[in-house]
mmCIF file with all atom_site columns, C-alpha atoms in Angstrom:
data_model
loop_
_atom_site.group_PDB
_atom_site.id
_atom_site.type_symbol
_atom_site.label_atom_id
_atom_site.label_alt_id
_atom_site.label_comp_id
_atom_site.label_asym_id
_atom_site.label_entity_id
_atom_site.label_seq_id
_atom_site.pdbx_PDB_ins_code
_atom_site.Cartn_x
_atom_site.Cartn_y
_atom_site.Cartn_z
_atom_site.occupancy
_atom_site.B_iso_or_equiv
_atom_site.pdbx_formal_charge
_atom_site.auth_seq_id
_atom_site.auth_comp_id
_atom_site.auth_asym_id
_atom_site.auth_atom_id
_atom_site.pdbx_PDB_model_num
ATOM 1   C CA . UNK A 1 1   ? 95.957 32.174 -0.270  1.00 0.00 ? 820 UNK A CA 1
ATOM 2   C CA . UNK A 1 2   ? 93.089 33.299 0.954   1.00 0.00 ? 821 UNK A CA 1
ATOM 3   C CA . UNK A 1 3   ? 90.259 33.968 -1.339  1.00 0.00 ? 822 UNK A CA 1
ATOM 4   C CA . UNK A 1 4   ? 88.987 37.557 -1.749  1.00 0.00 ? 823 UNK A CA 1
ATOM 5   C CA . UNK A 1 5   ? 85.372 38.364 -2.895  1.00 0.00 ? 824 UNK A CA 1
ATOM 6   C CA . UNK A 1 6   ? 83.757 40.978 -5.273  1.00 0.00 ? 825 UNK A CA 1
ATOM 7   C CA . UNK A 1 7   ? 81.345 43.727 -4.176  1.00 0.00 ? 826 UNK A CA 1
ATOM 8   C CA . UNK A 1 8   ? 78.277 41.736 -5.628  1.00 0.00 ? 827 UNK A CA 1
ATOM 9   C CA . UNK A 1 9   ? 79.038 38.274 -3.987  1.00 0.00 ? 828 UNK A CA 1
ATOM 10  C CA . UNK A 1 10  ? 80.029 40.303 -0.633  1.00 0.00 ? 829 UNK A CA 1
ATOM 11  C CA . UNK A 1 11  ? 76.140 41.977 -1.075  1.00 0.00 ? 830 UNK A CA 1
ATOM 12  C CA . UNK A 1 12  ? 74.837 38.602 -1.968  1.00 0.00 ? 831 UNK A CA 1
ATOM 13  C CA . UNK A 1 13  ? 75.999 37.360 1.619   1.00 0.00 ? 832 UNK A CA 1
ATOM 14  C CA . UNK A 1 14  ? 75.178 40.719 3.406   1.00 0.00 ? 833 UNK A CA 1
ATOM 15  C CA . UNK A 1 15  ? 72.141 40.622 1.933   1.00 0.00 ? 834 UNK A CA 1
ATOM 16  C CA . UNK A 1 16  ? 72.159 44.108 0.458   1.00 0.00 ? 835 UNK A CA 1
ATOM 17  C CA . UNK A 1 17  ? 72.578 45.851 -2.497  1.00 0.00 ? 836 UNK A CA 1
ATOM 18  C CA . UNK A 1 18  ? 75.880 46.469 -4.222  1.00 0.00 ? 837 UNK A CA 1
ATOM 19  C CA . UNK A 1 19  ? 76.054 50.048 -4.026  1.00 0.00 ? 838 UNK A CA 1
ATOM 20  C CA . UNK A 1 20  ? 75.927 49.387 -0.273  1.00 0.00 ? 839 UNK A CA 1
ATOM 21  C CA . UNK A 1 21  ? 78.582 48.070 0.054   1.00 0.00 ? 840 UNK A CA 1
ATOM 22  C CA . UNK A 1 22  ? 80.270 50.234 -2.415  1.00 0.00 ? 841 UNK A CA 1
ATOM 23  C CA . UNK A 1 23  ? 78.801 53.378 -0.144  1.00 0.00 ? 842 UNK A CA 1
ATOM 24  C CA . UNK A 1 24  ? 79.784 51.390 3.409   1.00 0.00 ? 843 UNK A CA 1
ATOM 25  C CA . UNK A 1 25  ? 83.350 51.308 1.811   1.00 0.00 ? 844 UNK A CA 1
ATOM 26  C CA . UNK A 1 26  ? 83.859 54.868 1.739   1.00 0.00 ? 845 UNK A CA 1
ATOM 27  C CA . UNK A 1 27  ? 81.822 55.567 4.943   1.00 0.00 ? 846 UNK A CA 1
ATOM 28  C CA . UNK A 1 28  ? 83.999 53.194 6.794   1.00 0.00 ? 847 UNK A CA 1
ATOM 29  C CA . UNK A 1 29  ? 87.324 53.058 5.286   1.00 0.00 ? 848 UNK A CA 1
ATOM 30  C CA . UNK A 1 30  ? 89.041 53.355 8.653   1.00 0.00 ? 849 UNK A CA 1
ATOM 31  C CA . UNK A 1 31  ? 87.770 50.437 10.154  1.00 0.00 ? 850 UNK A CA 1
ATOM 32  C CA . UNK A 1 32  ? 87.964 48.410 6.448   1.00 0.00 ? 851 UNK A CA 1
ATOM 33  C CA . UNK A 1 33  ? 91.255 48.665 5.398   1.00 0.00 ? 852 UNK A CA 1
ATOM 34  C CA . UNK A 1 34  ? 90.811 47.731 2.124   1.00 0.00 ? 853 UNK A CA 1
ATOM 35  C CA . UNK A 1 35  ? 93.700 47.434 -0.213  1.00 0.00 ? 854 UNK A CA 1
ATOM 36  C CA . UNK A 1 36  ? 93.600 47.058 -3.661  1.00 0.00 ? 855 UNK A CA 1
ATOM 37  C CA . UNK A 1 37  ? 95.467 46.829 -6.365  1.00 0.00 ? 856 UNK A CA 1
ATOM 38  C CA . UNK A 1 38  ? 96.124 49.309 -8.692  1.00 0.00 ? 857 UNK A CA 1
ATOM 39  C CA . UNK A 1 39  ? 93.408 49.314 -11.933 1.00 0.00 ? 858 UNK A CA 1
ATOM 40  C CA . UNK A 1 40  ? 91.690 46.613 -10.131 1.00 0.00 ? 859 UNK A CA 1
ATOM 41  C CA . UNK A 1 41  ? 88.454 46.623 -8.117  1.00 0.00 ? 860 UNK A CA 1
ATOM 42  C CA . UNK A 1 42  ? 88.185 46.132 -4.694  1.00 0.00 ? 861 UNK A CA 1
ATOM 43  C CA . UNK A 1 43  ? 88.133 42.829 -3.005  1.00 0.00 ? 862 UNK A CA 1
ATOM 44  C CA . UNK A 1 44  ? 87.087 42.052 0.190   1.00 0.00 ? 863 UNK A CA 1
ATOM 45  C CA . UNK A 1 45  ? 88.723 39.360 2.597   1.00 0.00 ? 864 UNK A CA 1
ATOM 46  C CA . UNK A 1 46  ? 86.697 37.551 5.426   1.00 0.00 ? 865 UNK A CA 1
ATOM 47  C CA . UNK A 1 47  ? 88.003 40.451 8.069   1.00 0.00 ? 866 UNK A CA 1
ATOM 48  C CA . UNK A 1 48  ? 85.659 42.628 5.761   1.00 0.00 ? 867 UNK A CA 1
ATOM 49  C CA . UNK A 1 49  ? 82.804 40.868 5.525   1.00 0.00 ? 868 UNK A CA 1
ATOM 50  C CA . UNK A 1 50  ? 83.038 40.300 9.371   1.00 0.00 ? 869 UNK A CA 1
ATOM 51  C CA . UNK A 1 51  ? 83.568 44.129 9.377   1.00 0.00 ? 870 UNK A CA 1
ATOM 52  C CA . UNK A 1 52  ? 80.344 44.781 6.737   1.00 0.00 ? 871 UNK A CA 1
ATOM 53  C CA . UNK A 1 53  ? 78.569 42.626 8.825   1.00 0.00 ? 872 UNK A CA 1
ATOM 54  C CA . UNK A 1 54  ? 79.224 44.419 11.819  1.00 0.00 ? 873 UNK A CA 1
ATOM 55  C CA . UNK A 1 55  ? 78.428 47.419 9.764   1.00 0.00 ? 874 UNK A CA 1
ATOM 56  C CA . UNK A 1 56  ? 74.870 46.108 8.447   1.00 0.00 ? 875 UNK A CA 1
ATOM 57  C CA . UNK A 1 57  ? 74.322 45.077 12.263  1.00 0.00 ? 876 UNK A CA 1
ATOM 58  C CA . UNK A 1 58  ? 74.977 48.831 13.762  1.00 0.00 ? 877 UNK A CA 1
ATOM 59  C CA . UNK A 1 59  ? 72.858 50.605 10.697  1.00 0.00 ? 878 UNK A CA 1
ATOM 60  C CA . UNK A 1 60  ? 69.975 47.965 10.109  1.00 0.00 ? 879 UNK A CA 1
ATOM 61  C CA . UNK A 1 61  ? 69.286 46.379 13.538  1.00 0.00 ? 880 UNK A CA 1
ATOM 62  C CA . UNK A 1 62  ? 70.140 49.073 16.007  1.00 0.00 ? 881 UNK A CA 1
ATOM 63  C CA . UNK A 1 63  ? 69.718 51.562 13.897  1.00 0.00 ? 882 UNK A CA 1
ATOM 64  C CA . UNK A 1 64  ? 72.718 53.568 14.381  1.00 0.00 ? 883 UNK A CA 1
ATOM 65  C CA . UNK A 1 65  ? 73.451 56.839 12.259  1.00 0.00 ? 884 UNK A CA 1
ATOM 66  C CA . UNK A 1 66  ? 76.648 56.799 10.070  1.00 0.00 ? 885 UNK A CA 1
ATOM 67  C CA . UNK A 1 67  ? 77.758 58.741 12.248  1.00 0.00 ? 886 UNK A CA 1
ATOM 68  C CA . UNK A 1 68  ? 77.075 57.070 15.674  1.00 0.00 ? 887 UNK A CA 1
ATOM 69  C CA . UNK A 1 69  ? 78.137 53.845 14.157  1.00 0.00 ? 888 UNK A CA 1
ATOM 70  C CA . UNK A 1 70  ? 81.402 55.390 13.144  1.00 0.00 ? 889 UNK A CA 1
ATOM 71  C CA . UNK A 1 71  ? 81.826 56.277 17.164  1.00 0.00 ? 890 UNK A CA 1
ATOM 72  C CA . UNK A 1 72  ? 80.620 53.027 18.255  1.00 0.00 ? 891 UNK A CA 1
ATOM 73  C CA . UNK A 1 73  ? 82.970 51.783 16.033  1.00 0.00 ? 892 UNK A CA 1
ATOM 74  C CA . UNK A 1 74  ? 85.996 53.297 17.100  1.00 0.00 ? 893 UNK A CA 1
ATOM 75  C CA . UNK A 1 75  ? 84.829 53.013 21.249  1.00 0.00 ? 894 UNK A CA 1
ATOM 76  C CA . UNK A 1 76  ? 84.544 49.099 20.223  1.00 0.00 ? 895 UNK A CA 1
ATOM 77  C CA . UNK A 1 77  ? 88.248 49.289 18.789  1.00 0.00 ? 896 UNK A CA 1
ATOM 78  C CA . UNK A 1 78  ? 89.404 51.663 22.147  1.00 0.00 ? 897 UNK A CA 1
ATOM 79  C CA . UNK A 1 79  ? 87.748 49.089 24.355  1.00 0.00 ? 898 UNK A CA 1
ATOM 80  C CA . UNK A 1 80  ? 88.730 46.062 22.652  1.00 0.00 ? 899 UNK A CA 1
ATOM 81  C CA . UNK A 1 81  ? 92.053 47.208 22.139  1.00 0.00 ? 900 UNK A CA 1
ATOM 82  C CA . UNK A 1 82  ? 92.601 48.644 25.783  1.00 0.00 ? 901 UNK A CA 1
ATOM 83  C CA . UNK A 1 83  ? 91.136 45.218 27.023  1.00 0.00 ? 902 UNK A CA 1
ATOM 84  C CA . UNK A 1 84  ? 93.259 43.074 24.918  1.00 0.00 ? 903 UNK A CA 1
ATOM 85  C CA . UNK A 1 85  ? 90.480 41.434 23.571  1.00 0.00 ? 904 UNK A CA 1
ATOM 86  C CA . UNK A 1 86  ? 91.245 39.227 20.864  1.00 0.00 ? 905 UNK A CA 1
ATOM 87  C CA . UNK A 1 87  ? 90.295 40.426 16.987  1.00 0.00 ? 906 UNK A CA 1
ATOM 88  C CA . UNK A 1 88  ? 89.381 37.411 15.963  1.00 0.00 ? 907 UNK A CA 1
ATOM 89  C CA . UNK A 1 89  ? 87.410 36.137 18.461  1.00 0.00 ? 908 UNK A CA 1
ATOM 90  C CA . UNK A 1 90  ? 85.361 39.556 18.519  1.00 0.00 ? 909 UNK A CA 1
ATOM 91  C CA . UNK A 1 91  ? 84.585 39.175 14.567  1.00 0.00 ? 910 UNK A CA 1
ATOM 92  C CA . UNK A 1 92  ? 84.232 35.345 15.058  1.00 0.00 ? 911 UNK A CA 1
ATOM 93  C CA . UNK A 1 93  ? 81.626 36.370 17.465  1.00 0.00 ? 912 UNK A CA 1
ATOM 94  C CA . UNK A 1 94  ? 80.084 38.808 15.246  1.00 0.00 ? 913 UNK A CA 1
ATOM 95  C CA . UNK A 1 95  ? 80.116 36.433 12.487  1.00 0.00 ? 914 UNK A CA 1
ATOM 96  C CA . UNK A 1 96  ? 78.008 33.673 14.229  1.00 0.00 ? 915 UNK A CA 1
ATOM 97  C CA . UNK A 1 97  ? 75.482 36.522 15.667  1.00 0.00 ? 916 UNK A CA 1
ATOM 98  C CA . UNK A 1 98  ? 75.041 37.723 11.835  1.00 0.00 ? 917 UNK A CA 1
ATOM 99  C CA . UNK A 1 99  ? 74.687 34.016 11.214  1.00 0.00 ? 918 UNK A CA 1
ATOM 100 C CA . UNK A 1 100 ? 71.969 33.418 13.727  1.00 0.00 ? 919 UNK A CA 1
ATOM 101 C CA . UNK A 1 101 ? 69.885 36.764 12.803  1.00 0.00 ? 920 UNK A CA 1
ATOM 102 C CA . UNK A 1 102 ? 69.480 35.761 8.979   1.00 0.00 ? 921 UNK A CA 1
ATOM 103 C CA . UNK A 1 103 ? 68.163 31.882 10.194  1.00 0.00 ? 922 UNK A CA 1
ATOM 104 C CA . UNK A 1 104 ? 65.806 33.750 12.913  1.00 0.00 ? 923 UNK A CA 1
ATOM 105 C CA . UNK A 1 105 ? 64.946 35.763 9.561   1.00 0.00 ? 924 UNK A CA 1
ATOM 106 C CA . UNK A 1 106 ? 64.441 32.445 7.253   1.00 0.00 ? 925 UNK A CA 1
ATOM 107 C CA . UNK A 1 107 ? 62.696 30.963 10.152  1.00 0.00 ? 926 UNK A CA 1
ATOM 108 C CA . UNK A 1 108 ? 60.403 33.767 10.384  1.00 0.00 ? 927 UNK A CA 1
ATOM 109 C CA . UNK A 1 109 ? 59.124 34.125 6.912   1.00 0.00 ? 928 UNK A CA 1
ATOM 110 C CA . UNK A 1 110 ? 58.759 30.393 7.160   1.00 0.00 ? 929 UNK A CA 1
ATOM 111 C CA . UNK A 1 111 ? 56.012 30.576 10.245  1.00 0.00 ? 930 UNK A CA 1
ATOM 112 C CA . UNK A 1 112 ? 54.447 33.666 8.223   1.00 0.00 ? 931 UNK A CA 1
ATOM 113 C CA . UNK A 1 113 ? 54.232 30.900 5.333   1.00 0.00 ? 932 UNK A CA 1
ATOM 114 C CA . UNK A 1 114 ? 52.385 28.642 7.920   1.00 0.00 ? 933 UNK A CA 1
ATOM 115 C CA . UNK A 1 115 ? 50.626 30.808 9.205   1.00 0.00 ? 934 UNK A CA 1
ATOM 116 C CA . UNK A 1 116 ? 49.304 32.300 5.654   1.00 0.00 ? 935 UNK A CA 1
ATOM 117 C CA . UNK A 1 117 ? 48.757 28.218 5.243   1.00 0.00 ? 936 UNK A CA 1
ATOM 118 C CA . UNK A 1 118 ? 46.462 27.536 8.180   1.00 0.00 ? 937 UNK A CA 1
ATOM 119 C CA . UNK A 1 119 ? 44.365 30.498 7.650   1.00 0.00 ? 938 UNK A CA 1
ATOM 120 C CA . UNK A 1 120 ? 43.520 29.208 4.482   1.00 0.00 ? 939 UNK A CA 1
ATOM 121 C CA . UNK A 1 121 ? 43.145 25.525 5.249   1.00 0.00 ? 940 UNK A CA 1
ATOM 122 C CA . UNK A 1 122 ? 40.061 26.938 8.197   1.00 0.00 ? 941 UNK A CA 1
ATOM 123 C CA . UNK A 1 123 ? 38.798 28.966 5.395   1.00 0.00 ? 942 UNK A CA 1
ATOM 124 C CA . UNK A 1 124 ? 38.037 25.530 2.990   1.00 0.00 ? 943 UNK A CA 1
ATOM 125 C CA . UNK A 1 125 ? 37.447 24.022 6.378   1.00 0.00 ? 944 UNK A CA 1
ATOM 126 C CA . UNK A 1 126 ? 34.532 26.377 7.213   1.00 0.00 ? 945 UNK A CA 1
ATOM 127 C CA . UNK A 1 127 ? 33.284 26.479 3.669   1.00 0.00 ? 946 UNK A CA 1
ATOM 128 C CA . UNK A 1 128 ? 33.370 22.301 3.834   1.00 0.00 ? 947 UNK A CA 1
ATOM 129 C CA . UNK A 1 129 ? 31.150 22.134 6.742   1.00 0.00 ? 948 UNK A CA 1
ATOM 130 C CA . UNK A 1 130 ? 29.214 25.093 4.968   1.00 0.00 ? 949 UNK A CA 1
ATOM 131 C CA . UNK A 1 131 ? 28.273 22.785 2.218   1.00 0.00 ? 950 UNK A CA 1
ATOM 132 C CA . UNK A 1 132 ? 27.735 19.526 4.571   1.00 0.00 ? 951 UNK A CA 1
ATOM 133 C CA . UNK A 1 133 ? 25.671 21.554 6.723   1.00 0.00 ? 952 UNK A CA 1
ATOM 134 C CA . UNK A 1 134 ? 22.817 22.697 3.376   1.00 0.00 ? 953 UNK A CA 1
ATOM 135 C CA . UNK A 1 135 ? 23.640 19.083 2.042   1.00 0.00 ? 954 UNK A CA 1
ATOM 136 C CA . UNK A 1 136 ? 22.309 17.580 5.724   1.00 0.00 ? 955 UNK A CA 1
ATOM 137 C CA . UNK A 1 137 ? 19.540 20.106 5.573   1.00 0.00 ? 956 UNK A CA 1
ATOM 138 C CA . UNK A 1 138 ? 18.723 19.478 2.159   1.00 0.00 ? 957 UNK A CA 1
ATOM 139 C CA . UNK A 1 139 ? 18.477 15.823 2.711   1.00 0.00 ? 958 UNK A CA 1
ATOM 140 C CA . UNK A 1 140 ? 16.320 16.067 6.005   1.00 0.00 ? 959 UNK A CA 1
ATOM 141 C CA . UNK A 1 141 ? 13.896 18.458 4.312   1.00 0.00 ? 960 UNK A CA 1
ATOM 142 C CA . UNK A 1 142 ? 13.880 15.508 1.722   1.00 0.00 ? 961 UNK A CA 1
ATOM 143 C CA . UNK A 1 143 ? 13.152 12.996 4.362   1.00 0.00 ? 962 UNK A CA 1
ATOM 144 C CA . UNK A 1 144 ? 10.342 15.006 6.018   1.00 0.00 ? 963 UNK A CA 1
ATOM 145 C CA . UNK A 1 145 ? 8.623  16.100 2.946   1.00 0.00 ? 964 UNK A CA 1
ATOM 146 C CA . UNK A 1 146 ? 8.912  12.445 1.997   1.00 0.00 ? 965 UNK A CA 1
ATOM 147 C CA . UNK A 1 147 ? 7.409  11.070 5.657   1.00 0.00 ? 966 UNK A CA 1
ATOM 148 C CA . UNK A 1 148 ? 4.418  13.966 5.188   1.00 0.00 ? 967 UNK A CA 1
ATOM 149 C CA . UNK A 1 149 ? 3.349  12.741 2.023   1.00 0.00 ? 968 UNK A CA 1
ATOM 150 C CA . UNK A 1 150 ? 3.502  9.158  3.232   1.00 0.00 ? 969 UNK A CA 1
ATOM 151 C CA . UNK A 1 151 ? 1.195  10.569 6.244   1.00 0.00 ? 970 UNK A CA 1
ATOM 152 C CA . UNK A 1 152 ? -1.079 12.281 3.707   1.00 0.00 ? 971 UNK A CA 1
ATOM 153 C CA . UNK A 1 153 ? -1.439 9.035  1.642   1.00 0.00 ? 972 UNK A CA 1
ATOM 154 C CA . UNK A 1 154 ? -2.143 6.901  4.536   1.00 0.00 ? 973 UNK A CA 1
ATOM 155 C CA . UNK A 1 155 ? -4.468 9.432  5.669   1.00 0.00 ? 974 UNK A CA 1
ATOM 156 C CA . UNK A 1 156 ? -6.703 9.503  2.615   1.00 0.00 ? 975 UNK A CA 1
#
């Protein structure tokens, strides 16, 4: 049997908040088809989360309306449908897209990490040579102050 998921473990993996996908339930009923059972809540199989995901894609990425992502919705059923694409292989493929936007995500934030990184390792980098630099001028001042009065004695 396969196992259904809860509204907060199906936000945990569509990375939204609960209520979102309480509120994409009722927006898109038609294309969700959940069924539950009486005096329980609703569950969600992996044709929903494929179908959330979907969802999320439409609203979040290409910024779709409820509205226009209700009719791109439906023209993707029509199409895929009137094509005799296969289900499965359409949410499959919506599935691994979803799956490749959140690691471009992770991997994002990661170089933002590095980059925050870098900056600051040239910052003690610059402030390092900073402090060589007076150290090195400090200690030739030292050596020519020393060399004059060594001049000045001998000179006497």
């Amino acid at each position: 049997m396969e196992k259904k998921l809860t509204a907060k473990e199906a936000a945990r993996i569509l990375q939204v908040e609960e209520s979102t996908v309480r509120f994409w339930e009722k927006e898109f009923a038609e294309f969700l088809l959940i069924k539950a059972d009486k005096g329980q809540r609703n569950r969600y199989t992996q044709e929903n989360i494929e179908m959330f995901t979907k969802i999320r894609e439409l609203l979040h990425t290409e910024l779709y309306t409820i509205k226009g992502a209700r009719r791109r919705l439906e023209l993707d059923r029509t199409v895929g449908d009137s094509l005799g694409v296969d289900h499965n292989f359409k949410t499959t493929v919506v599935f691994m897209f979803s799956s490749i936007l959140s690691e471009l995500q992770e991997a994002r934030k990661e170089a933002d990490k590095l980059s925050r990184e870098v900056q600051n390792l040239k910052r003690a980098k610059n402030e390092i040579e900073e402090k060589l630099w007076e150290e090195q001028s400090r200690g030739l001042l030292g050596f020519f102050r020393t060399r004059l009065r060594v001049k000045q004695i001998e000179g006497e």
